[in-house]
Structures are given as C-alpha cells and as structure tokens.
PDB file of C-alpha atoms in Angstrom:
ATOM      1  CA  UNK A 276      20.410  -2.794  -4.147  1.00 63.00           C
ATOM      2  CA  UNK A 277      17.742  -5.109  -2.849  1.00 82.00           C
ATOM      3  CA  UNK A 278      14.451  -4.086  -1.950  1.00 92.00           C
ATOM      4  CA  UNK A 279      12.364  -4.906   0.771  1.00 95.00           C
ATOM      5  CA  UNK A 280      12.421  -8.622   1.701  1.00 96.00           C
ATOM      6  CA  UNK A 281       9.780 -10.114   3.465  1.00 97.00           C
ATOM      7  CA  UNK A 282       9.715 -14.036   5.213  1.00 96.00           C
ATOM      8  CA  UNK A 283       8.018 -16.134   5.184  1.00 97.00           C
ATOM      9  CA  UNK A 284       6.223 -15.905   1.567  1.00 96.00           C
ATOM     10  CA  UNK A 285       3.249 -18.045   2.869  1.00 96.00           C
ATOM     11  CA  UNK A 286       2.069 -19.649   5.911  1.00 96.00           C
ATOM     12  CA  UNK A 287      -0.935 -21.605   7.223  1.00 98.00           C
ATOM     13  CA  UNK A 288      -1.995 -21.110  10.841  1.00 98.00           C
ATOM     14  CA  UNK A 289      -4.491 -22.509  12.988  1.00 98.00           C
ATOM     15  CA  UNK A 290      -6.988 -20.407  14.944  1.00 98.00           C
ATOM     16  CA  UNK A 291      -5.963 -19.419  18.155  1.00 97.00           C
ATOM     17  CA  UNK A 292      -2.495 -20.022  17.030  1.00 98.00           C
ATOM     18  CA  UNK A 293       0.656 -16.966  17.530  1.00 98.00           C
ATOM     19  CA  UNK A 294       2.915 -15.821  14.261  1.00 98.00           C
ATOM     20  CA  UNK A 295       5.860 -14.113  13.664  1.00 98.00           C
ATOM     21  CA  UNK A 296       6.266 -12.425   9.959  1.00 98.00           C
ATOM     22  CA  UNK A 297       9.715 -10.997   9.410  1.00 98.00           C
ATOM     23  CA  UNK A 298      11.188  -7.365   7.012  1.00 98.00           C
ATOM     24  CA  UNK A 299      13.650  -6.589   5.892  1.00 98.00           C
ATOM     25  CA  UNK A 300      13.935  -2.783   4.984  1.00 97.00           C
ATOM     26  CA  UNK A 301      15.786  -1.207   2.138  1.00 95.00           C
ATOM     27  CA  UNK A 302      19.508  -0.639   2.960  1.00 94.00           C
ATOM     28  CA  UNK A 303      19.268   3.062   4.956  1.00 92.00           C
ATOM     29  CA  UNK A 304      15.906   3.172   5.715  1.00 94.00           C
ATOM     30  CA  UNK A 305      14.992   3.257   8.855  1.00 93.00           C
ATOM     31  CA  UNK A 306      11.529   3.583   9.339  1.00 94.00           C
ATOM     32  CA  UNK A 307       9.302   0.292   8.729  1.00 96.00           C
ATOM     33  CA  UNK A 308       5.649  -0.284   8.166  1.00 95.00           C
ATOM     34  CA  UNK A 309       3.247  -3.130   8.313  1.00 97.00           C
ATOM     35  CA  UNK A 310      -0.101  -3.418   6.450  1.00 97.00           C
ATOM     36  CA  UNK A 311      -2.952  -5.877   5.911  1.00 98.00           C
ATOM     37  CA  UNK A 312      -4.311  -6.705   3.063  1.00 96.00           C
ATOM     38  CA  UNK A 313      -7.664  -8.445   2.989  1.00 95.00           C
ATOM     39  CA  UNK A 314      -8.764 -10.223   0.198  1.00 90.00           C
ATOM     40  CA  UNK A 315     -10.434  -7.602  -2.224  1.00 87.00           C
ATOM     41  CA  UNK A 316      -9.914  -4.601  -0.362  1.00 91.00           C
ATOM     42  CA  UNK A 317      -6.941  -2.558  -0.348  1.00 93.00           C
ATOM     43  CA  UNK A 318      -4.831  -2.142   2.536  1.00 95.00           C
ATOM     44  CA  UNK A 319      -4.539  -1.033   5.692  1.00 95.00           C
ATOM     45  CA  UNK A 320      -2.106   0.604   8.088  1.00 94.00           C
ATOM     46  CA  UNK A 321      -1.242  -1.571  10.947  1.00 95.00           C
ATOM     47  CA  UNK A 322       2.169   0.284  12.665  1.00 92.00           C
ATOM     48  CA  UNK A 323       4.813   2.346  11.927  1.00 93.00           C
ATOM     49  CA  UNK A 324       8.385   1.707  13.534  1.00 94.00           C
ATOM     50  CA  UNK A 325      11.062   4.298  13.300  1.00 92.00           C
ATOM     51  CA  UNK A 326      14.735   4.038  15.162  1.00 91.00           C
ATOM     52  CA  UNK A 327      12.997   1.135  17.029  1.00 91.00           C
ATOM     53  CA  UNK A 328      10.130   3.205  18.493  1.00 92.00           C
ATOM     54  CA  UNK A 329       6.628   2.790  17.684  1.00 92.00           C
ATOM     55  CA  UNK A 330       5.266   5.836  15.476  1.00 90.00           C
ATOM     56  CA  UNK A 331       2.092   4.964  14.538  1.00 88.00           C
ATOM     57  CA  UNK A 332      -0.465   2.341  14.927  1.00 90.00           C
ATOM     58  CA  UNK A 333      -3.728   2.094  13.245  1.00 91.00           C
ATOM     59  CA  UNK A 334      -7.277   0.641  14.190  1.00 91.00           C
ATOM     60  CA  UNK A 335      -5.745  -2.646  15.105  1.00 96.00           C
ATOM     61  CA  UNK A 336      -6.367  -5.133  18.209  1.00 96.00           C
ATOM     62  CA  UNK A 337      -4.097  -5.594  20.942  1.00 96.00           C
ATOM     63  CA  UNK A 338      -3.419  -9.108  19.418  1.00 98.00           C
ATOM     64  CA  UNK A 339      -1.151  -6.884  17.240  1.00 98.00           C
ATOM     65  CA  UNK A 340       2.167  -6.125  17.758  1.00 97.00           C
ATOM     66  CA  UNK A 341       5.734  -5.192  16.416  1.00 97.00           C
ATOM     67  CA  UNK A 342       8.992  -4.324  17.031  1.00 97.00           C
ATOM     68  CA  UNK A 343      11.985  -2.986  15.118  1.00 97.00           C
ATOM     69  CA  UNK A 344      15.485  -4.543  15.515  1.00 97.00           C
ATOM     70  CA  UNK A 345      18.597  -2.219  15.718  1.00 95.00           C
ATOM     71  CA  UNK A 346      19.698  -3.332  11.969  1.00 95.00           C
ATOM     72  CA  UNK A 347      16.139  -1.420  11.591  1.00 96.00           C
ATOM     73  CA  UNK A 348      14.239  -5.105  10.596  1.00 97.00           C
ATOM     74  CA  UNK A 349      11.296  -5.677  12.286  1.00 98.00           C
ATOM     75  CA  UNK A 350       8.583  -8.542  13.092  1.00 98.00           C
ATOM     76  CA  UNK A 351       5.038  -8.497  13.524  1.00 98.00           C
ATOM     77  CA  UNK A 352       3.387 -10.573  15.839  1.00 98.00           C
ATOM     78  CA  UNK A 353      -0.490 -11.738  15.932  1.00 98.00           C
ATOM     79  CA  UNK A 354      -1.392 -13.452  18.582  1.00 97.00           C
ATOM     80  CA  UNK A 355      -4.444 -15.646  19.176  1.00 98.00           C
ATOM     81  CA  UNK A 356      -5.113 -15.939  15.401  1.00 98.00           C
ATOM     82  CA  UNK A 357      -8.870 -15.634  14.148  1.00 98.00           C
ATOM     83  CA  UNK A 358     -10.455 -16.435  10.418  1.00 97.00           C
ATOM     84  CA  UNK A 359     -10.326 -13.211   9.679  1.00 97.00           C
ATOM     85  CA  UNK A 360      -6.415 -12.426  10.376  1.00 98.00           C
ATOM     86  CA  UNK A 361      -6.145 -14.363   6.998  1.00 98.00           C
ATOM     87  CA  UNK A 362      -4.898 -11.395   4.831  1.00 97.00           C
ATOM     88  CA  UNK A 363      -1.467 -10.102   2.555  1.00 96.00           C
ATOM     89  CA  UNK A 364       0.869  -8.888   5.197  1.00 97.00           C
ATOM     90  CA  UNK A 365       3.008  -5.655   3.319  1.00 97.00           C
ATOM     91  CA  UNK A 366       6.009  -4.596   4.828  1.00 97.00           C
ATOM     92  CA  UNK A 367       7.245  -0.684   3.468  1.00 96.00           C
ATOM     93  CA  UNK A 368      10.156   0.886   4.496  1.00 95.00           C
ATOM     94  CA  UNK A 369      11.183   4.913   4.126  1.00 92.00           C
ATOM     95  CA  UNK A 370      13.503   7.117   4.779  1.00 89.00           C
ATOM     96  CA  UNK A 371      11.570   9.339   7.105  1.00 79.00           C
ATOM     97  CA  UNK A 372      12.905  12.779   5.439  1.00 81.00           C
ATOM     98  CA  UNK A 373       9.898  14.239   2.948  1.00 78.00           C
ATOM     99  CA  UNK A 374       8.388  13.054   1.407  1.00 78.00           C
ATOM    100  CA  UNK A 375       8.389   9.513   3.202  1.00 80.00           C
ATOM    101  CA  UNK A 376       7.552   7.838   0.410  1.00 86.00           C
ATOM    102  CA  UNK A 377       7.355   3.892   1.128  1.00 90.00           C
ATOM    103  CA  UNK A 378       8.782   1.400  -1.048  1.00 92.00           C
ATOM    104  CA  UNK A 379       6.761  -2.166  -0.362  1.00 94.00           C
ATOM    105  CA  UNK A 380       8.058  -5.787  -0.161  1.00 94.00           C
ATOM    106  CA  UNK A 381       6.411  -9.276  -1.647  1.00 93.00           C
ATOM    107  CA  UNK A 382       3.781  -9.532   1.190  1.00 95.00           C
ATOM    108  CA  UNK A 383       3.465 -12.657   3.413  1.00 97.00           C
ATOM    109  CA  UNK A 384       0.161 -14.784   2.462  1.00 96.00           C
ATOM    110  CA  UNK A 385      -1.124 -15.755   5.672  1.00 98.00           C
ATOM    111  CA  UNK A 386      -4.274 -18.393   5.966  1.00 98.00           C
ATOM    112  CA  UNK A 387      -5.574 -19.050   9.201  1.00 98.00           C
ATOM    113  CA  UNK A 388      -7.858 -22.548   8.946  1.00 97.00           C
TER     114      UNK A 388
ATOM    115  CA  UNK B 215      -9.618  12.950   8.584  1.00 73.00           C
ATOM    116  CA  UNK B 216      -8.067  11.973   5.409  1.00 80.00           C
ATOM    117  CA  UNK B 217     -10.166   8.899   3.410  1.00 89.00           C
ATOM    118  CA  UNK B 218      -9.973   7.959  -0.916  1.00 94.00           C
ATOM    119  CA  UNK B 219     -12.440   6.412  -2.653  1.00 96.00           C
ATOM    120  CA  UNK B 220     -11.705   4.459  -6.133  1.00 97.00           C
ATOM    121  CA  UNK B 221     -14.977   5.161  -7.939  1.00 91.00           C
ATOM    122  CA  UNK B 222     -15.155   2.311  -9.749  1.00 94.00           C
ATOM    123  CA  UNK B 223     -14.444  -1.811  -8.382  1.00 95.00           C
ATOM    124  CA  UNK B 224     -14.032  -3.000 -11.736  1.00 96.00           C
ATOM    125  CA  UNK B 225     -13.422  -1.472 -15.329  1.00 97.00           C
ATOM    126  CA  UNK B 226     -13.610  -3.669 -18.396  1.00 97.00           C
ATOM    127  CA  UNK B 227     -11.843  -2.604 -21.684  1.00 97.00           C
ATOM    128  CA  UNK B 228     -10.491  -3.761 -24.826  1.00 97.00           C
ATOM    129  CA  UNK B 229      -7.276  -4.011 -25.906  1.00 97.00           C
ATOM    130  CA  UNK B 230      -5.976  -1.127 -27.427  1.00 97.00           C
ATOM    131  CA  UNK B 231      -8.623   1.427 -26.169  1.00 97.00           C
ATOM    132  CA  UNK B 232      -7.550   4.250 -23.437  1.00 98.00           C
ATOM    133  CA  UNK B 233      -8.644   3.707 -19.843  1.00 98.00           C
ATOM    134  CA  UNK B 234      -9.423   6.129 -16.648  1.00 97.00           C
ATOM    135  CA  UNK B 235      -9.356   4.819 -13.463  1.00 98.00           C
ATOM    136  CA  UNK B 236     -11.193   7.880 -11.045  1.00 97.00           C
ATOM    137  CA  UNK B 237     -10.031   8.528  -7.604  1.00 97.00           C
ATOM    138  CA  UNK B 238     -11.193  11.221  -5.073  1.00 96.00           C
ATOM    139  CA  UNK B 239      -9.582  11.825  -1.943  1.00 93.00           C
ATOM    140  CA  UNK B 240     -10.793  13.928   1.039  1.00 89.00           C
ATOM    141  CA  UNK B 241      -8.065  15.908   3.420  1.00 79.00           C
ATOM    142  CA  UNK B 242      -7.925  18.906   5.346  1.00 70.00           C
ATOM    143  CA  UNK B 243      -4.397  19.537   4.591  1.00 73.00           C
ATOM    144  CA  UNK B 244      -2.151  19.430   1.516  1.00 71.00           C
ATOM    145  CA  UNK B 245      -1.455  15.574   0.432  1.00 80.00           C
ATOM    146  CA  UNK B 246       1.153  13.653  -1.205  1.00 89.00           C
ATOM    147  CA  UNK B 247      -0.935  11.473  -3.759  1.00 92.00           C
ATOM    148  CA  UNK B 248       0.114   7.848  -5.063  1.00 94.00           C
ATOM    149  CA  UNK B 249      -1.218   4.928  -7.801  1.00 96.00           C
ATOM    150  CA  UNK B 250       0.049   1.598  -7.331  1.00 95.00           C
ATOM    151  CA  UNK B 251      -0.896  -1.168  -9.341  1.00 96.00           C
ATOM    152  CA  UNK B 252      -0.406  -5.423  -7.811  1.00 94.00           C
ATOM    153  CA  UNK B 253      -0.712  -8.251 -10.338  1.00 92.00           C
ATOM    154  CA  UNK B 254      -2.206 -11.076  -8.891  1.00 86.00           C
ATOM    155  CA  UNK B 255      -0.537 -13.066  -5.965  1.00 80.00           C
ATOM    156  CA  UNK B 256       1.940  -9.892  -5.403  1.00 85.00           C
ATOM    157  CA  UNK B 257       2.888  -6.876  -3.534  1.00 87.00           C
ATOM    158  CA  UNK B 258       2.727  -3.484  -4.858  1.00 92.00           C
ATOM    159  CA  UNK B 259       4.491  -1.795  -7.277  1.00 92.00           C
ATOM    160  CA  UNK B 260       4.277   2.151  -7.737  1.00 92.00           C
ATOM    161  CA  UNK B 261       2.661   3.501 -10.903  1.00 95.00           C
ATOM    162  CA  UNK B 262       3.206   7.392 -10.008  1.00 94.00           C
ATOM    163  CA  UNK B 263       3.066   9.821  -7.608  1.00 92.00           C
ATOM    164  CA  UNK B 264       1.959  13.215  -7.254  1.00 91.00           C
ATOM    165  CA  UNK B 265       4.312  15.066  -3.877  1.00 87.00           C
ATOM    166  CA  UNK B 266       4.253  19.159  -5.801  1.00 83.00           C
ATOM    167  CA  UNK B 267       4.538  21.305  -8.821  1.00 85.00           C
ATOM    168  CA  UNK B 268       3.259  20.261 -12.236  1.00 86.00           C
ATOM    169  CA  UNK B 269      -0.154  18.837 -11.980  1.00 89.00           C
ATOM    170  CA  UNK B 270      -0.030  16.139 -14.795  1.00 95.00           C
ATOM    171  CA  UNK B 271       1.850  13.414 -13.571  1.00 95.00           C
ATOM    172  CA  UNK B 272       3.595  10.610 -15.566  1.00 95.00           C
ATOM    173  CA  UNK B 273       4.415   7.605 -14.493  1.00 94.00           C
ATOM    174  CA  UNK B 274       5.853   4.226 -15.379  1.00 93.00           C
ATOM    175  CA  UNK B 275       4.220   1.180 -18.122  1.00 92.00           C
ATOM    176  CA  UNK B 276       2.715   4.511 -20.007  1.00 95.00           C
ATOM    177  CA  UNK B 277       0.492   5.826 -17.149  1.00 97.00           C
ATOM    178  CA  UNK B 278      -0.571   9.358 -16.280  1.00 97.00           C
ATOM    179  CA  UNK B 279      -2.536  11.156 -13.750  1.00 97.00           C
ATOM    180  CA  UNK B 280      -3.999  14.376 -13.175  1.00 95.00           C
ATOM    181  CA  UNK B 281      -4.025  15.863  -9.575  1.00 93.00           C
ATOM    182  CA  UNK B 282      -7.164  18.230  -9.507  1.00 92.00           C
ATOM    183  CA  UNK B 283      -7.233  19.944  -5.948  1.00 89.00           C
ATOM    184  CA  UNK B 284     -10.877  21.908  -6.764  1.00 90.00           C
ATOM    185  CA  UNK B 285     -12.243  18.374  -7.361  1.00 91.00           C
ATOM    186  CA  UNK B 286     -10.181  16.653  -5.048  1.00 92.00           C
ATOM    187  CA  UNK B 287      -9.575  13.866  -7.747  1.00 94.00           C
ATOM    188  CA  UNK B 288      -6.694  12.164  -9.013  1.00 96.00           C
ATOM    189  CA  UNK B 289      -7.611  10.272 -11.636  1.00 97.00           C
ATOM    190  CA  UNK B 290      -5.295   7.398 -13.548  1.00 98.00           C
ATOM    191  CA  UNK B 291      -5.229   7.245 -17.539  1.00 98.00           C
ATOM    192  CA  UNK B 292      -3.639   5.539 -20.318  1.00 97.00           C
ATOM    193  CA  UNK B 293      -4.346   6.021 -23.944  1.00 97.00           C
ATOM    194  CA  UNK B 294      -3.978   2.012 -25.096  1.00 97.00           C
ATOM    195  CA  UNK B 295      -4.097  -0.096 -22.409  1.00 97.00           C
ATOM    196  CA  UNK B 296      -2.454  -3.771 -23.363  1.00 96.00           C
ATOM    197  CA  UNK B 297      -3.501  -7.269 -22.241  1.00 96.00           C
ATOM    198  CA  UNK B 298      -0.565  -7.005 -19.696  1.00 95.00           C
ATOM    199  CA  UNK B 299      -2.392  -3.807 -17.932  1.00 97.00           C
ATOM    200  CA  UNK B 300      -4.970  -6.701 -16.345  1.00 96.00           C
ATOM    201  CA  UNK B 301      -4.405  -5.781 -12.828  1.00 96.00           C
ATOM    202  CA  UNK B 302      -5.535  -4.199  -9.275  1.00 96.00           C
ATOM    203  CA  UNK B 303      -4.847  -0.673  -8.815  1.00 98.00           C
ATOM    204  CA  UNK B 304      -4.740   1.317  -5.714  1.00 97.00           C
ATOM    205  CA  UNK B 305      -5.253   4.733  -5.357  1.00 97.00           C
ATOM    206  CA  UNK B 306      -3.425   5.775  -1.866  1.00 95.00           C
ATOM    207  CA  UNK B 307      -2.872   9.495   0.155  1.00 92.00           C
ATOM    208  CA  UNK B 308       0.079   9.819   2.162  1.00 87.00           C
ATOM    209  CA  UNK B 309      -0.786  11.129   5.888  1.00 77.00           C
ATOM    210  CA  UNK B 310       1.394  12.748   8.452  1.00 71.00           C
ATOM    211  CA  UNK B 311      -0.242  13.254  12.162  1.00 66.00           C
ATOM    212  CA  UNK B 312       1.386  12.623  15.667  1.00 63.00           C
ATOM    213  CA  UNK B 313       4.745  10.526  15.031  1.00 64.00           C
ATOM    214  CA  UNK B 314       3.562   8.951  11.977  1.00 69.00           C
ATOM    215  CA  UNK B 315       5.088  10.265   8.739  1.00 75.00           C
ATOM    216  CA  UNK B 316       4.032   8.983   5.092  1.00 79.00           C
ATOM    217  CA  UNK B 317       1.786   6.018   5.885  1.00 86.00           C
ATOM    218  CA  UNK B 318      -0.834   5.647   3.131  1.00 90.00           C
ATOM    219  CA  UNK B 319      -4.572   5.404   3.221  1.00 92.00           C
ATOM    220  CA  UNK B 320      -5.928   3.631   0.446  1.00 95.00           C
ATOM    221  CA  UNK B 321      -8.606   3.052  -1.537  1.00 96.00           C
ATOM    222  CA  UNK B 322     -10.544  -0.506  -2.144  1.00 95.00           C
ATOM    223  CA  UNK B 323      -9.250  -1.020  -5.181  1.00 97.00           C
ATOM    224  CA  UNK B 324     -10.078  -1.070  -9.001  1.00 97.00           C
ATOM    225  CA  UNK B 325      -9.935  -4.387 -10.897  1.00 97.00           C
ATOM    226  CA  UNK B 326      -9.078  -3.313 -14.575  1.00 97.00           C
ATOM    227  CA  UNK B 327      -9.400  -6.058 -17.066  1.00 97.00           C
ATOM    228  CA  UNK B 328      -8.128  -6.033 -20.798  1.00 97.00           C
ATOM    229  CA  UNK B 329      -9.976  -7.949 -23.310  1.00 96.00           C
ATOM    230  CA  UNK B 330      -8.440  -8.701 -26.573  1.00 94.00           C
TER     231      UNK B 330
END
C-alpha cells in the first residue's frame, strides 16, 4: 500500500507570494494533518482535518489555511509568504480510532527568497 | 498543557558504543509516547512507540525505550549504535483536547552523530 504522498517535493517562493502544498493520505484514513518544520527545531502542529472538517489548529496565523477533499486529500494554503514560512511542510494521516497514531509523508521543502 | 523536552541537542559517539538519547515530557493526563528518527533532507520515520502495558519498549533498527511515569521520562537507547544511526531524533507526545485526536507535540530535536 502506499504511504502518504506529498507534492510538490520542493518549491521556491517569493515573499508576499500565495502556495498551495498538496497530501495524499494513506488509503482509509481519514483524518489529515499538517506540520512545520523549521530548520533545527522539530515540528509543529499546524491543523488537523477529519471527514473534511477542521479539528484542530495550532498557534498559527490567519495566513494559514486548509481544507480536506472528499477522497480525504487535503491542501494547505499560506498566503502572503514571509522569510520565515521557509520550513519542511509534513503531512500525517490517521485513522482517528485509538490510538490515532499518524503515519508521516516526504515533507514539502519550501524556501521563500 | 502537555510540552517534551529532548535533553540533549547533540550527542557524539563512536561506533560501536551504546547510546541514550533522554526525553521528559510534562502532561496532566495519561500520554501515548513516540521516537522518530529523520535522516537528513527527509520526513519522519517511527522508531517506537509507547500507547500501554509493558514499560520497555522495542522498536525498529535495534532501538529501545523505557517509559518511566514517576520521572516522566522516556528515554531512547541502543547498545552499539552504527555509522548509519547518524541522524535527528524526535521525541513526540500524542495529545487529545477539543476535536483534535493524536496530534503530536514534539521536542527540538537531538542530533546523534556516529564516529568511526
């Protein structure tokens, strides 16, 4: 079975520029979550999706947001993008039954110059 | 609130020689408890988990940990570490409040490097 799939792999941005960054979750899961990654820290909850309804959101912006697709994929979108957006995007998907463990995909490297 | 901290940013260590990693977590409530190691330039891949039951937890690539609730420590340990170990590894706690099931807090991080 594949795992989670995440697109693109990398992307450069421009500051005050919008992106899209794309998951896949594993075949039955239907819960999805997005994290950031800085560089040298480890990383941190951004939102939650589960049967396309927002569960969870962490200490984010409103420049931050997400939705979840009825084939349970989802996007996150950062709008506006500043320096220090540039980070590993993680998508994890779950099965939302205990004990929700997440299984995480590749990460999207994002630079913003 | 719930909050882990990786005691140490970066452990050195030869080849061959065993290796602990220390975590401490803080929660109010019982946890689900994770490692997860990510090689450079990729995601993360899940050492081992602690959810219940036996406290001595084993885990993939030769790994172990030990959940201690009285210390509130789950610390990571393998008894010959190999050049291939070289990695970042995240200590993580699994938190449930509101709508929000399983999403993990983590720690910053521990850098362990093996020397030959």
């Amino acid at each position: 079975d594949a795992g989670v799939t995440q697109s693109p792999t990398h992307l450069i941005k421009t500051r005050g520029q919008h992106v899209t960054l794309r998951c896949s979750p594993i075949s039955g899961h239907k819960s999805v979550s997005w994290y950031q990654q800085v560089l040298g820290q480890g990383p941190q909850f951004i939102f939650q999706y589960y049967e396309k309804e927002e569960r969870g959101r962490g200490n984010f912006p409103d420049r931050f947001s997400a939705r979840q697709f009825p084939n349970y994929s989802s996007e996150l979108n950062v709008n506006a993008l500043l320096l220090g957006d540039s980070a590993l995007y993680l998508c994890a998907s779950s099965l939302m039954t205990e004990p929700y463990e997440q299984y995480f995909g590749p990460g999207t490297r994002l630079t913003v110059t | 609130a719930q909050s882990v901290t990786q005691l140490d940013s970066q452990v050195p260590v030869f080849e061959e020689a065993p290796v602990e990693l220390r975590c401490n977590y803080s929660s109010s409530v019982s946890v689900y408890l994770f490692w997860y190691v990510q090689y450079p330039n990729q995601g993360l891949q899940l050492l081992l988990k602690y959810l219940s039951g036996s406290t001595l937890v084993k885990g993939i690539n030769g790994f172990e940990a030990e959940f201690n609730k009285s210390q509130t420590s789950f610390h990571l340990r393998k008894p010959s570490v190999h050049i291939s170990d070289t990695a970042e590894y995240f200590c993580a706690v699994s938190v449930n409040y509101g709508g929000s099931q399983g999403n993990l807090i983590f720690g910053k991080g521990t850098k362990l490097s093996v020397k030959p």
